[in-house]
XYZ file of N, CA and C in Angstrom:
864
model
N -35.663 26.226 -76.248
C -34.204 26.365 -75.979
C -33.476 27.410 -75.639
N -34.149 28.604 -76.452
C -33.445 30.121 -76.093
C -33.847 30.384 -75.018
N -35.164 30.015 -74.698
C -35.585 30.568 -73.409
C -34.925 29.662 -72.091
N -34.778 28.577 -72.264
C -34.016 27.954 -71.212
C -32.541 28.782 -70.819
N -31.888 28.822 -72.126
C -30.237 29.296 -72.153
C -30.778 30.562 -71.293
N -31.493 31.530 -71.600
C -31.749 32.781 -71.021
C -31.798 32.440 -69.228
N -32.624 31.625 -69.284
C -33.120 31.684 -67.572
C -31.805 31.010 -66.804
N -30.975 30.037 -67.650
C -29.937 29.529 -66.712
C -28.884 30.922 -66.373
N -28.684 31.573 -67.694
C -27.777 32.885 -67.521
C -28.082 33.702 -66.600
N -29.778 34.064 -66.734
C -30.091 34.885 -65.674
C -29.787 34.273 -63.855
N -30.102 33.020 -64.148
C -29.670 32.627 -62.562
C -28.353 32.591 -62.412
N -27.302 32.312 -63.104
C -25.750 32.502 -62.859
C -25.323 33.976 -62.486
N -26.014 34.753 -63.122
C -25.694 36.348 -62.828
C -26.204 36.721 -61.637
N -27.635 36.072 -61.142
C -28.162 36.388 -59.900
C -27.445 35.658 -58.571
N -26.791 34.642 -59.177
C -25.961 34.024 -58.211
C -24.617 34.628 -57.882
N -24.060 35.180 -58.978
C -22.926 36.017 -58.787
C -23.185 37.200 -58.012
N -24.166 38.097 -58.417
C -24.617 39.069 -57.719
C -24.735 38.640 -56.295
N -25.375 37.643 -56.052
C -25.889 37.772 -54.554
C -24.685 37.188 -53.788
N -23.761 36.193 -54.437
C -22.725 35.696 -53.790
C -21.607 37.079 -53.406
N -21.506 38.256 -54.008
C -20.473 39.457 -54.015
C -21.440 40.084 -53.222
N -22.726 39.983 -52.608
C -23.580 40.909 -52.067
C -23.158 40.353 -50.395
N -23.321 38.897 -50.521
C -23.080 38.248 -48.954
C -21.548 38.659 -48.768
N -20.619 38.645 -49.612
C -19.340 39.039 -49.412
C -19.214 40.343 -48.796
N -19.832 41.140 -49.251
C -19.612 42.866 -48.857
C -20.347 42.738 -47.703
N -21.336 41.911 -46.957
C -22.027 41.969 -45.933
C -20.822 41.477 -44.847
N -20.292 40.649 -45.133
C -19.303 39.820 -44.236
C -17.975 41.071 -43.872
N -17.753 41.651 -45.156
C -16.561 42.648 -45.131
C -16.747 43.872 -44.302
N -18.249 44.220 -44.421
C -18.592 45.179 -43.693
C -19.202 44.956 -42.309
N -19.493 43.744 -42.178
C -19.671 43.333 -40.627
C -21.187 43.673 -40.752
N -22.056 43.670 -41.591
C -23.044 44.209 -41.766
C -24.180 43.305 -41.170
N -23.790 42.152 -40.607
C -24.823 41.217 -40.034
C -25.401 41.527 -38.721
N -25.020 42.594 -38.127
C -25.639 42.896 -36.765
C -26.653 44.222 -37.231
N -27.946 43.722 -36.850
C -28.986 44.725 -37.233
C -28.863 45.938 -36.038
N -28.723 47.147 -36.955
C -28.442 48.189 -35.634
C -29.650 48.880 -35.099
N -30.898 48.332 -35.914
C -32.021 49.026 -35.365
C -32.868 48.033 -34.751
N -33.298 48.403 -33.315
C -34.136 47.409 -32.855
C -35.712 48.002 -32.712
N -36.459 46.706 -32.746
C -37.775 46.786 -33.005
C -38.433 47.032 -31.845
N -38.202 48.248 -31.423
C -38.737 48.262 -29.845
C -39.749 49.354 -29.818
N -40.301 49.653 -31.022
C -41.599 50.890 -30.818
C -42.618 50.277 -31.814
N -43.795 51.084 -31.142
C -44.971 50.458 -31.869
C -46.188 51.550 -31.947
N -47.246 51.486 -32.585
C -47.984 52.491 -32.784
C -48.016 53.313 -34.039
N -47.786 54.558 -34.046
C -47.600 55.600 -35.184
C -46.338 56.291 -35.069
N -45.617 56.431 -36.451
C -44.689 57.387 -36.167
C -44.859 58.299 -37.597
N -44.533 59.528 -37.114
C -44.841 60.723 -38.333
C -43.432 60.864 -38.801
N -43.282 60.916 -39.947
C -42.178 61.632 -40.787
C -42.405 62.906 -41.286
N -41.306 64.031 -40.623
C -41.605 65.091 -40.985
C -40.566 65.768 -41.949
N -40.858 65.600 -43.264
C -39.602 65.890 -44.246
C -39.568 67.167 -44.424
N -38.793 67.612 -45.410
C -38.482 69.284 -45.716
C -39.361 69.927 -46.471
N -40.183 69.372 -47.251
C -41.017 69.926 -48.142
C -41.710 71.383 -47.877
N -41.865 72.158 -48.591
C -42.561 73.448 -48.270
C -43.819 73.164 -47.754
N -44.760 72.165 -47.900
C -45.866 71.897 -47.127
C -46.276 71.581 -45.696
N -44.862 71.432 -45.291
C -44.814 71.017 -43.909
C -45.226 72.189 -43.216
N -44.827 73.409 -43.581
C -45.059 74.536 -43.045
C -46.398 74.675 -42.586
N -47.378 74.156 -43.274
C -48.576 74.178 -43.009
C -49.204 73.287 -41.826
N -48.351 71.950 -41.593
C -48.392 71.146 -40.685
C -47.738 71.532 -39.358
N -46.787 71.920 -39.386
C -46.225 72.360 -38.087
C -47.039 73.057 -36.976
N -48.073 73.901 -37.317
C -48.626 74.601 -36.259
C -49.765 73.521 -35.855
N -49.945 72.662 -36.443
C -51.115 71.655 -35.855
C -50.404 70.329 -35.176
N -49.124 70.248 -34.733
C -48.552 68.999 -34.120
C -48.954 68.759 -32.936
N -49.229 70.086 -32.137
C -49.744 70.038 -30.778
C -51.022 70.080 -30.597
N -52.045 70.464 -31.547
C -53.465 70.546 -31.275
C -54.269 69.474 -32.206
N -53.723 69.188 -33.133
C -54.473 67.954 -34.249
C -54.516 66.637 -33.518
N -55.942 66.017 -33.048
C -55.910 64.656 -32.484
C -55.107 63.731 -33.337
N -54.897 63.857 -34.583
C -53.964 62.657 -35.098
C -52.886 62.408 -34.753
N -52.200 63.694 -34.304
C -50.699 63.451 -33.640
C -50.738 62.977 -32.113
N -51.961 62.919 -31.732
C -51.723 62.481 -29.825
C -51.159 61.186 -29.776
N -49.882 60.951 -29.323
C -49.341 59.640 -28.743
C -48.408 59.165 -29.968
N -48.099 60.011 -30.844
C -47.713 59.592 -31.897
C -45.945 60.107 -31.881
N -45.148 59.352 -32.294
C -43.704 59.632 -32.270
C -43.278 60.065 -33.534
N -42.101 60.522 -33.517
C -41.581 61.596 -34.858
C -40.189 61.364 -35.307
N -40.359 61.212 -36.641
C -38.803 60.958 -37.077
C -38.528 62.276 -37.864
N -37.507 62.928 -37.609
C -37.215 64.823 -38.509
C -35.712 64.081 -38.887
N -35.270 65.388 -39.675
C -34.111 65.326 -40.502
C -33.625 66.364 -40.581
N -32.317 66.521 -41.113
C -31.316 67.635 -41.479
C -31.333 68.729 -40.554
N -31.910 70.168 -40.669
C -32.048 71.070 -39.936
C -33.124 71.283 -39.289
N -33.855 70.388 -38.916
C -35.499 70.253 -38.207
C -35.037 71.095 -36.779
N -34.057 70.717 -36.438
C -33.603 71.300 -34.937
C -33.560 72.429 -34.749
N -33.370 73.369 -36.060
C -33.443 74.775 -35.749
C -34.777 75.358 -35.547
N -35.868 74.568 -35.549
C -37.207 75.166 -35.505
C -37.666 75.028 -33.955
N -38.284 75.886 -33.543
C -38.764 75.892 -32.159
C -39.638 74.660 -31.738
N -40.415 73.923 -32.682
C -41.326 73.115 -32.503
C -40.644 71.870 -32.087
N -39.292 71.609 -32.675
C -38.418 70.794 -32.068
C -38.588 70.289 -30.627
N -38.531 71.285 -29.698
C -38.137 71.377 -28.547
C -39.499 70.886 -27.711
N -40.365 71.213 -28.355
C -41.776 71.148 -27.764
C -42.292 69.468 -28.396
N -42.105 68.902 -29.364
C -42.463 67.436 -29.671
C -41.783 66.514 -29.375
N -40.453 66.868 -29.049
C -39.021 66.052 -28.839
C -39.159 64.590 -29.819
N -38.827 64.607 -30.521
C -38.567 63.346 -31.666
C -37.746 62.604 -30.902
N -38.240 61.235 -31.532
C -37.475 59.845 -30.802
C -36.105 59.879 -31.774
N -36.324 60.152 -33.077
C -35.507 59.863 -34.344
C -35.153 60.917 -35.127
N -33.989 60.809 -35.494
C -33.236 62.052 -35.964
C -32.617 61.628 -37.562
N -32.838 61.770 -38.438
C -31.875 61.161 -39.638
C -30.918 62.100 -40.329
N -29.811 61.696 -40.541
C -28.696 62.530 -41.394
C -28.421 61.728 -42.495
N -28.550 62.255 -43.628
C -27.709 61.384 -45.105
C -27.004 61.869 -45.620
N -26.963 63.271 -45.873
C -26.360 63.878 -46.581
C -24.840 64.122 -46.227
N -23.865 64.308 -47.144
C -22.415 64.399 -46.984
C -22.111 65.433 -46.190
N -22.893 66.512 -46.437
C -22.746 67.670 -45.490
C -22.814 67.346 -44.342
N -23.064 66.577 -43.659
C -23.189 66.409 -42.265
C -22.046 65.504 -41.891
N -21.290 65.061 -42.454
C -20.004 64.018 -42.472
C -18.658 64.551 -42.462
N -18.832 65.674 -43.418
C -17.339 65.962 -44.111
C -17.364 67.691 -44.293
N -16.594 68.374 -44.538
C -16.406 69.671 -44.989
C -17.084 70.109 -46.293
N -18.045 70.908 -46.530
C -18.742 71.206 -47.831
C -18.832 72.669 -47.799
N -19.356 73.289 -48.580
C -19.862 74.568 -48.872
C -20.794 75.150 -47.854
N -21.446 74.278 -47.207
C -22.472 74.317 -46.177
C -22.051 73.835 -44.715
N -20.608 73.832 -44.387
C -20.183 73.442 -43.182
C -20.693 74.203 -42.205
N -20.758 75.553 -42.086
C -21.399 76.565 -40.958
C -22.667 75.827 -40.484
N -23.326 75.796 -41.481
C -24.720 75.387 -41.094
C -24.667 74.135 -40.370
N -24.093 73.251 -40.865
C -23.701 71.639 -40.035
C -23.234 71.714 -38.918
N -22.345 72.732 -38.564
C -21.678 72.710 -37.468
C -22.676 73.623 -36.444
N -23.525 74.561 -36.820
C -24.503 75.086 -36.130
C -25.634 73.957 -35.628
N -25.934 72.979 -36.380
C -26.653 71.980 -35.908
C -26.349 71.023 -34.892
N -24.952 70.817 -35.072
C -24.446 70.070 -33.811
C -24.162 70.582 -32.760
N -24.129 71.962 -32.877
C -24.275 72.660 -31.601
C -25.336 72.761 -30.552
N -26.491 72.963 -31.719
C -27.814 72.906 -31.029
C -28.203 71.388 -30.338
N -27.843 70.257 -30.962
C -27.862 69.064 -30.620
C -27.188 69.133 -29.275
N -26.124 69.295 -29.346
C -25.004 69.260 -28.068
C -25.876 69.795 -26.975
N -25.764 71.122 -27.014
C -26.200 71.802 -26.090
C -27.646 71.839 -25.420
N -28.561 71.446 -26.422
C -29.998 71.934 -26.041
C -30.848 70.350 -25.886
N -30.625 69.454 -26.113
C -31.045 68.388 -26.339
C -31.107 67.761 -24.953
N -32.277 67.371 -24.464
C -31.951 66.851 -22.874
C -33.218 65.567 -22.999
N -33.444 65.124 -23.868
C -34.283 63.732 -24.026
C -33.441 62.583 -24.757
N -33.861 61.130 -24.911
C -33.035 60.586 -25.401
C -33.495 60.387 -27.186
N -32.384 60.810 -27.786
C -32.650 61.156 -29.481
C -31.759 60.246 -30.318
N -32.282 59.188 -31.016
C -31.364 58.471 -31.859
C -31.210 58.937 -33.050
N -29.921 59.328 -33.528
C -29.500 59.799 -34.472
C -28.757 58.865 -35.429
N -29.518 58.517 -36.713
C -29.328 57.606 -37.680
C -28.346 58.329 -38.900
N -27.171 57.281 -39.080
C -26.494 57.836 -40.317
C -25.917 56.483 -41.054
N -25.295 56.814 -42.006
C -24.667 55.833 -42.967
C -23.619 54.953 -41.792
N -23.648 53.845 -41.987
C -22.421 53.530 -41.332
C -20.863 53.499 -41.685
N -20.849 53.717 -43.100
C -19.576 54.064 -43.809
C -19.013 55.336 -43.044
N -19.973 56.349 -42.815
C -19.470 57.519 -42.264
C -19.547 57.869 -40.728
N -19.582 56.655 -39.916
C -19.598 56.524 -38.593
C -18.175 57.332 -38.054
N -17.271 57.000 -38.434
C -16.128 57.851 -37.973
C -15.946 59.195 -38.260
N -16.288 59.455 -39.329
C -15.962 60.644 -40.073
C -17.020 61.584 -39.391
N -18.230 61.131 -38.683
C -19.404 61.829 -38.318
C -19.376 62.345 -36.810
N -18.191 61.183 -36.322
C -17.834 61.511 -34.958
C -16.913 62.599 -34.929
N -15.941 62.541 -35.529
C -14.802 63.678 -35.902
C -15.345 64.958 -36.157
N -16.287 64.925 -37.120
C -16.878 66.083 -37.677
C -17.932 66.686 -36.694
N -18.693 66.252 -36.227
C -19.937 66.820 -35.142
C -19.114 66.873 -33.772
N -17.890 65.985 -33.152
C -17.754 66.183 -31.999
C -18.747 66.333 -30.835
N -19.950 65.443 -31.004
C -21.031 65.134 -30.397
C -20.915 64.328 -29.310
N -21.083 64.835 -28.139
C -20.701 63.882 -26.845
C -21.988 64.121 -25.582
N -23.298 64.616 -26.021
C -24.111 64.635 -25.267
C -24.636 63.331 -25.226
N -24.616 62.910 -23.951
C -25.146 61.660 -23.415
C -26.548 61.194 -24.042
N -27.551 62.134 -24.172
C -29.003 61.828 -24.604
C -28.798 61.323 -25.958
N -27.788 61.572 -26.702
C -27.681 61.434 -28.109
C -27.202 59.797 -28.777
N -27.875 59.249 -28.988
C -27.487 57.893 -29.308
C -27.206 57.838 -30.860
N -25.868 57.756 -31.278
C -25.597 57.665 -32.700
C -25.850 56.045 -33.276
N -26.849 55.835 -34.245
C -27.154 54.372 -34.947
C -26.608 54.404 -36.200
N -25.642 53.460 -36.334
C -25.131 53.495 -37.748
C -25.795 52.825 -38.748
N -26.622 52.605 -39.734
C -27.307 51.918 -40.423
C -26.326 51.202 -41.366
N -26.481 49.981 -41.733
C -25.753 49.254 -42.782
C -26.395 49.886 -43.913
N -25.465 50.222 -44.994
C -25.952 51.125 -46.041
C -25.758 50.528 -47.203
N -25.483 49.011 -47.294
C -25.381 47.924 -48.290
C -26.776 47.792 -49.510
N -26.637 48.052 -50.934
C -27.675 47.962 -51.479
C -27.666 46.592 -51.745
N -28.990 46.150 -51.622
C -29.135 44.337 -51.916
C -28.932 44.250 -53.580
N -28.454 43.263 -53.649
C -28.046 42.808 -55.090
C -28.296 41.264 -55.207
N -28.993 40.747 -55.967
C -29.205 39.087 -55.799
C -30.747 38.664 -56.235
N -31.195 37.755 -55.613
C -32.460 37.140 -56.084
C -33.369 37.785 -55.074
N -34.480 38.382 -55.878
C -35.201 39.143 -55.573
C -36.309 38.573 -54.412
N -36.285 37.400 -54.568
C -37.028 36.637 -53.315
C -36.465 36.779 -51.779
N -35.360 37.285 -51.796
C -34.426 37.378 -50.485
C -34.359 38.959 -50.216
N -34.741 39.874 -51.062
C -34.556 41.309 -50.966
C -34.967 41.679 -49.586
N -36.276 41.521 -49.514
C -36.864 42.141 -47.801
C -36.745 41.443 -46.827
N -35.972 40.098 -46.930
C -35.388 39.281 -45.722
C -34.013 40.176 -45.037
N -33.360 40.377 -46.126
C -32.130 41.282 -46.028
C -32.543 42.829 -45.255
N -33.376 43.375 -45.804
C -33.948 44.547 -45.279
C -34.439 44.494 -43.952
N -35.291 43.601 -43.588
C -35.784 43.280 -42.468
C -34.665 43.108 -41.216
N -33.625 42.328 -41.629
C -32.543 42.074 -40.677
C -31.558 43.334 -40.591
N -31.586 44.273 -41.122
C -30.810 45.494 -41.550
C -29.734 45.382 -41.913
N -29.582 44.153 -42.626
C -28.353 44.081 -43.741
C -28.229 44.735 -44.744
N -29.136 45.485 -45.319
C -29.077 46.205 -46.533
C -30.226 47.068 -46.534
N -30.325 48.025 -47.300
C -31.396 49.016 -47.360
C -31.477 49.520 -48.651
N -32.849 49.921 -49.071
C -33.155 50.483 -50.558
C -32.203 51.482 -50.694
N -31.903 51.897 -51.797
C -30.853 52.718 -52.413
C -31.815 54.381 -51.640
N -30.875 55.028 -51.054
C -31.362 56.217 -50.418
C -30.787 57.364 -51.095
N -31.897 57.708 -51.819
C -31.790 59.132 -52.653
C -32.088 60.423 -51.992
N -32.902 60.421 -50.941
C -33.401 61.459 -50.128
C -33.491 60.763 -48.784
N -33.298 61.823 -47.976
C -33.271 61.376 -46.393
C -34.568 61.036 -45.756
N -35.613 61.377 -46.767
C -36.796 60.921 -46.551
C -37.272 59.425 -46.570
N -36.133 59.131 -47.636
C -36.316 57.410 -47.309
C -35.798 56.885 -46.294
N -34.727 57.170 -45.916
C -33.896 56.526 -44.551
C -34.983 56.729 -43.615
N -35.656 57.987 -43.581
C -36.724 57.855 -42.399
C -38.049 56.732 -42.522
N -38.390 56.708 -43.840
C -39.370 55.575 -43.888
C -39.027 54.136 -43.482
N -37.577 54.175 -43.934
C -36.915 52.626 -43.773
C -37.001 52.396 -42.186
N -36.552 53.250 -41.333
C -36.385 53.532 -39.950
C -37.666 53.237 -39.467
N -38.552 53.743 -39.606
C -40.003 53.813 -39.481
C -40.826 52.388 -39.327
N -40.248 51.819 -40.660
C -40.815 50.326 -40.953
C -40.106 49.369 -39.750
N -38.321 49.564 -39.926
C -37.928 48.556 -39.322
C -37.641 48.931 -37.756
N -38.577 50.014 -37.170
C -38.454 50.339 -35.873
C -39.478 49.429 -34.896
N -40.630 48.979 -35.807
C -41.593 48.194 -34.995
C -43.003 48.929 -35.492
N -43.130 49.889 -35.543
C -44.350 50.775 -35.990
C -45.207 50.214 -36.681
N -46.619 50.391 -36.727
C -47.464 49.745 -37.727
C -48.008 50.621 -38.765
N -47.813 52.122 -38.405
C -48.169 52.951 -39.319
C -47.092 53.921 -39.487
N -46.765 54.351 -40.587
C -45.747 55.387 -40.890
C -46.540 56.584 -41.796
N -46.819 57.654 -40.922
C -47.540 58.634 -41.928
C -46.334 59.772 -42.069
N -46.288 60.006 -43.639
C -45.316 60.902 -43.979
C -45.900 62.567 -44.501
N -45.331 63.313 -44.192
C -45.466 64.401 -44.051
C -44.224 65.569 -44.939
N -44.482 66.627 -45.759
C -43.651 67.119 -46.313
C -42.835 66.386 -47.355
N -43.143 65.611 -48.182
C -42.406 64.799 -49.325
C -43.106 65.588 -50.442
N -42.953 66.696 -50.553
C -43.775 67.342 -52.007
C -42.927 66.666 -53.301
N -41.911 66.425 -53.259
C -41.333 66.076 -54.480
C -41.636 66.610 -55.825
N -41.743 68.060 -55.903
C -42.579 68.581 -57.111
C -41.296 69.633 -57.392
N -40.053 68.929 -57.929
C -38.942 69.551 -58.259
C -39.172 69.915 -59.858
N -39.974 69.108 -60.516
C -39.998 69.471 -62.032
C -40.844 70.799 -61.956
N -41.440 71.292 -61.347
C -42.533 72.121 -61.622
C -41.714 73.670 -62.099
N -40.244 73.842 -61.887
C -39.733 74.984 -62.153
C -38.382 74.958 -62.704
N -38.201 73.580 -62.915
C -36.945 73.613 -63.972
C -36.691 74.371 -65.037
N -35.561 74.723 -65.167
C -34.942 75.506 -66.529
C -33.654 75.397 -66.711
N -32.944 75.882 -67.456
C -31.541 76.064 -68.115
C -31.109 77.346 -68.117
N -30.219 78.133 -67.627
C -30.117 79.193 -67.992
C -28.899 79.374 -69.001
N -28.634 80.952 -68.992
C -27.791 81.205 -70.259
C -26.246 80.399 -70.338
N -26.153 80.025 -69.163
C -24.612 79.738 -68.718
C -25.031 77.942 -69.047
N -25.954 77.573 -69.420
C -26.273 76.135 -69.270
C -26.257 75.557 -67.838
N -26.425 76.172 -67.114
C -26.869 75.680 -65.571
C -27.996 74.980 -65.494
N -28.286 74.095 -64.889
C -29.809 73.747 -64.558
C -30.062 74.257 -63.246
N -31.458 75.143 -63.352
C -31.873 75.933 -62.186
C -33.213 75.407 -61.810
N -33.516 75.904 -60.370
C -34.755 75.311 -59.811
C -34.993 76.183 -58.627
N -36.225 76.400 -58.234
C -36.116 76.969 -56.769
C -36.603 75.662 -55.869
N -35.435 75.458 -54.877
C -35.422 74.523 -54.057
C -36.111 74.796 -52.902
N -37.288 74.753 -52.683
C -38.137 75.000 -51.661
C -38.038 74.275 -50.524
N -38.039 74.702 -48.995
C -38.096 74.124 -47.970
C -39.410 74.654 -46.927
N -39.801 74.006 -46.070
C -40.576 74.454 -44.955
C -39.990 75.712 -44.255
N -38.892 75.342 -43.874
C -38.045 76.746 -43.262
C -37.786 77.965 -44.042
N -38.070 77.870 -45.160
C -37.446 79.065 -45.726
C -38.297 80.634 -45.343
N -37.525 81.306 -44.953
C -38.127 82.665 -44.521
C -38.367 83.830 -45.396
N -38.229 83.603 -46.626
C -38.550 84.455 -47.645
C -38.783 83.473 -49.082
N -39.285 84.624 -49.872
C -39.526 83.728 -51.280
C -37.870 83.111 -51.750
N -38.146 81.991 -52.332
C -36.814 81.184 -52.767
C -36.433 81.778 -54.181
N -35.292 82.321 -54.636
C -35.348 82.746 -56.130
C -34.597 81.342 -56.864
N -34.859 81.512 -58.320
C -34.476 80.766 -59.036
C -33.136 80.536 -59.203
N -32.471 79.726 -59.310
C -30.836 79.557 -58.970
C -30.386 78.339 -59.542
N -29.070 78.185 -59.849
C -28.479 77.110 -60.276
C -28.383 75.976 -59.252
N -28.700 74.517 -59.489
C -28.380 73.677 -58.870
C -26.884 72.933 -58.568
N -26.717 72.739 -57.346
C -25.576 72.387 -57.025
C -25.506 70.853 -56.084
N -24.612 70.119 -56.550
C -24.703 69.028 -55.673
C -24.126 69.094 -54.076
N -24.741 68.326 -53.416
C -24.173 68.613 -51.959
C -22.982 67.849 -51.661
N -22.648 66.561 -52.451
C -21.592 65.975 -52.155
C -20.145 66.428 -52.846
N -20.367 67.208 -53.965
C -18.898 67.705 -54.593
C -18.863 69.179 -55.050
N -20.412 69.775 -54.668
C -20.437 71.212 -54.804
C -20.291 71.799 -56.436
N -20.568 70.568 -57.421
C -20.575 70.736 -58.689
C -21.758 71.180 -59.153
N -22.159 71.671 -60.149
C -23.418 71.943 -60.676
C -23.618 70.730 -61.392
N -25.194 70.452 -61.053
C -26.183 69.301 -61.909
C -26.106 69.272 -63.406
N -25.791 68.414 -64.159
C -26.324 68.195 -65.385
C -27.813 67.671 -65.537
N -28.356 67.919 -66.662
C -29.637 67.729 -66.362
C -30.023 66.231 -66.528
N -29.140 65.494 -67.321
C -29.215 64.224 -67.711
C -28.853 63.548 -66.268
N -27.776 63.947 -65.425
C -27.767 63.396 -63.995
C -28.885 63.625 -63.070
N -29.492 65.029 -63.288
C -30.310 65.295 -62.092
C -31.853 64.440 -62.621
N -32.042 64.319 -63.946
C -33.302 63.441 -64.217
C -32.974 62.095 -63.870
N -32.000 61.531 -64.045
C -31.800 60.041 -63.651
C -31.563 59.831 -62.056
N -31.258 60.897 -61.529
C -31.475 60.741 -59.802
C -32.816 60.829 -59.559
N -33.658 61.549 -60.041
C -35.006 61.645 -59.533
C -35.626 60.354 -60.108
N -35.057 59.651 -61.329
C -36.101 58.255 -61.474
C -35.542 57.078 -60.401
N -34.248 57.364 -59.887
C -33.930 56.289 -59.121
C -34.694 56.707 -57.716
N -34.960 57.809 -57.311
C -35.287 58.099 -56.090
C -37.009 57.782 -56.343
N -37.784 57.961 -57.178
C -38.827 57.249 -57.108
C -39.330 55.944 -57.030
N -37.990 55.255 -58.000
C -38.143 53.758 -57.740
C -37.868 53.372 -56.239
N -36.948 53.953 -55.533
C -36.855 53.523 -54.049
C -37.878 53.793 -53.505
N -38.997 54.459 -53.754
C -40.085 54.772 -53.065
C -41.013 53.633 -53.209
N -41.061 53.189 -54.387
C -41.747 52.031 -54.747
C -41.361 50.513 -54.437
N -40.176 50.802 -54.017
C -39.435 49.409 -53.243
C -39.755 49.375 -51.793
N -39.821 50.696 -51.217
C -40.301 50.796 -49.830
C -41.676 50.580 -49.649
N -42.472 50.957 -50.622
C -44.144 50.705 -50.466
C -44.157 49.149 -50.372
N -43.491 48.332 -51.484
C -43.415 47.145 -51.281
C -43.181 46.480 -50.050
N -41.921 47.090 -49.610
C -41.300 46.347 -48.372
C -42.132 46.555 -47.040
N -42.950 47.745 -46.956
C -43.760 48.187 -45.980
C -44.888 47.001 -46.059
N -45.478 46.757 -47.277
C -46.610 45.816 -47.398
C -46.021 44.220 -46.755
N -44.760 43.850 -47.190
C -44.119 42.630 -46.576
C -44.081 42.493 -45.124
N -43.797 43.710 -44.769
C -43.434 44.052 -42.907
C -45.004 44.479 -42.365
N -46.112 44.146 -42.950
C -47.293 44.527 -42.659
C -47.285 46.035 -41.986
N -46.685 46.927 -42.546
C -46.766 48.227 -41.964
C -47.478 48.707 -43.144
N -48.284 49.679 -42.610
C -49.010 50.899 -43.404
C -48.604 52.125 -43.578
N -47.912 52.499 -44.832
C -47.299 54.026 -44.995
C -48.733 54.877 -45.576
N -48.687 55.963 -44.988
C -49.849 56.980 -45.401
C -49.290 58.210 -45.836
N -49.264 58.616 -47.132
C -48.930 59.905 -47.923
C -49.561 60.608 -47.185
N -49.222 61.746 -46.445
C -50.164 62.795 -46.117
C -49.756 64.327 -46.533
N -48.954 64.059 -47.803
C -48.569 65.294 -48.294
C -49.480 65.436 -49.269
N -50.518 66.482 -49.515
C -51.289 66.641 -50.672
C -50.905 66.829 -52.044
N -49.802 67.677 -51.842
C -49.443 67.929 -53.448
C -48.298 67.218 -53.614
N -48.106 66.063 -52.962
C -46.506 65.228 -53.265
C -47.102 64.697 -54.847
N -45.956 64.541 -55.380
C -45.358 63.714 -56.966
C -45.362 62.170 -56.360
N -45.298 61.502 -55.316
C -45.198 60.329 -54.873
C -46.430 59.544 -55.164
N -46.485 58.610 -56.014
C -47.545 57.827 -56.096
C -47.398 56.371 -55.668
N -46.269 56.139 -55.056
C -46.117 54.813 -54.236
C -46.776 54.341 -53.216
N -47.160 55.137 -52.358
C -48.129 54.924 -51.026
C -49.294 55.269 -50.855
N -50.270 54.589 -50.334
C -51.455 55.125 -50.143
C -51.669 56.610 -49.749
N -52.475 57.357 -50.055
C -52.902 58.754 -49.743
C -53.711 58.632 -48.672
N -53.593 59.839 -47.465
C -54.517 60.073 -46.733
C -55.907 60.693 -47.089
N -57.137 59.864 -46.861
C -58.348 60.329 -47.587
C -58.510 61.455 -46.873
C-alpha cells in the first residue's frame, strides 16, 4: 500500500512539473525549433581548456580534421587559426557577452573582430532570453553573422519525454559551461559524430582557500600567453567571489549535464568522442 501511495504521489508531482513546463514553453514561445538539422558528417567542438593549445597546430594538417566542421566559443576569434578554419558555429553562453561586467572590454573587442573581419556565414548561438540584450550590447550588423537564439528552458516532468523536447529544440540540458551548449548544437544540427577537444575540466587540481577565505585556482585556457598564477575565483555573472560550497555544487551539476548529453546523443544516434586526453569527464566515449 505504501508503495502504491508513493507511486501515485510521484505521478502527481511529475504531472504538475510537466504541466508547468508546457506552460513555460507557451509563455516563452519555445515551440519553434531554432536549430535546423541541415548538417552532416563530423563536427569538432574546440573548447577553452589548456590542452587545446596542442591541437590547434594540427587543425590544418591532421587528416582527422579533413572535411570537418567546427564549433567554437567565447574568445576563439582572437586566434589566427579562426580565420583559417572558418568555423560554421560560434557559441556564447556567459553573461559577460550580454551585459556590462568586469570583462566588458574583452567582450567588446570580440564583437569588433566579428563585425569587421568575418566574411563567411557564421551561426552565433545565444540563450534566447538574452536576445534583445545581446543585440543592444554587441551592435553586430555584419550580414554574414546569423544569430540563433536557443530556447533555454530546462525540462521538467516525465523522464520518458525529455529527449523528445530536446530534439524539438523546446528544451535544453542545464548549461553550466559553454562547451555543453556546443555539444547540444552539434547533436541537434544533424551531425553523426561530435569530436570534443579542450574539455579538460581538471579544475580541482589546484583548488585552495587563501588567508582571506577566498577560493583560489589557476583558471587556465589554451590562449594564455604566460603562466597563470593562483588567484581568487570570481563569478562572471555578478563579479562576487565563489564560495566553496557553491563552486563544488556547480561542478556537480556540470558533470551531471554531461551525463544527460551523453544519454541524449545515444537517443539521437550521434557519437560523441572525448578527444581530450587529460579530461575529467567520464560521460563520453574516449578516442582510442
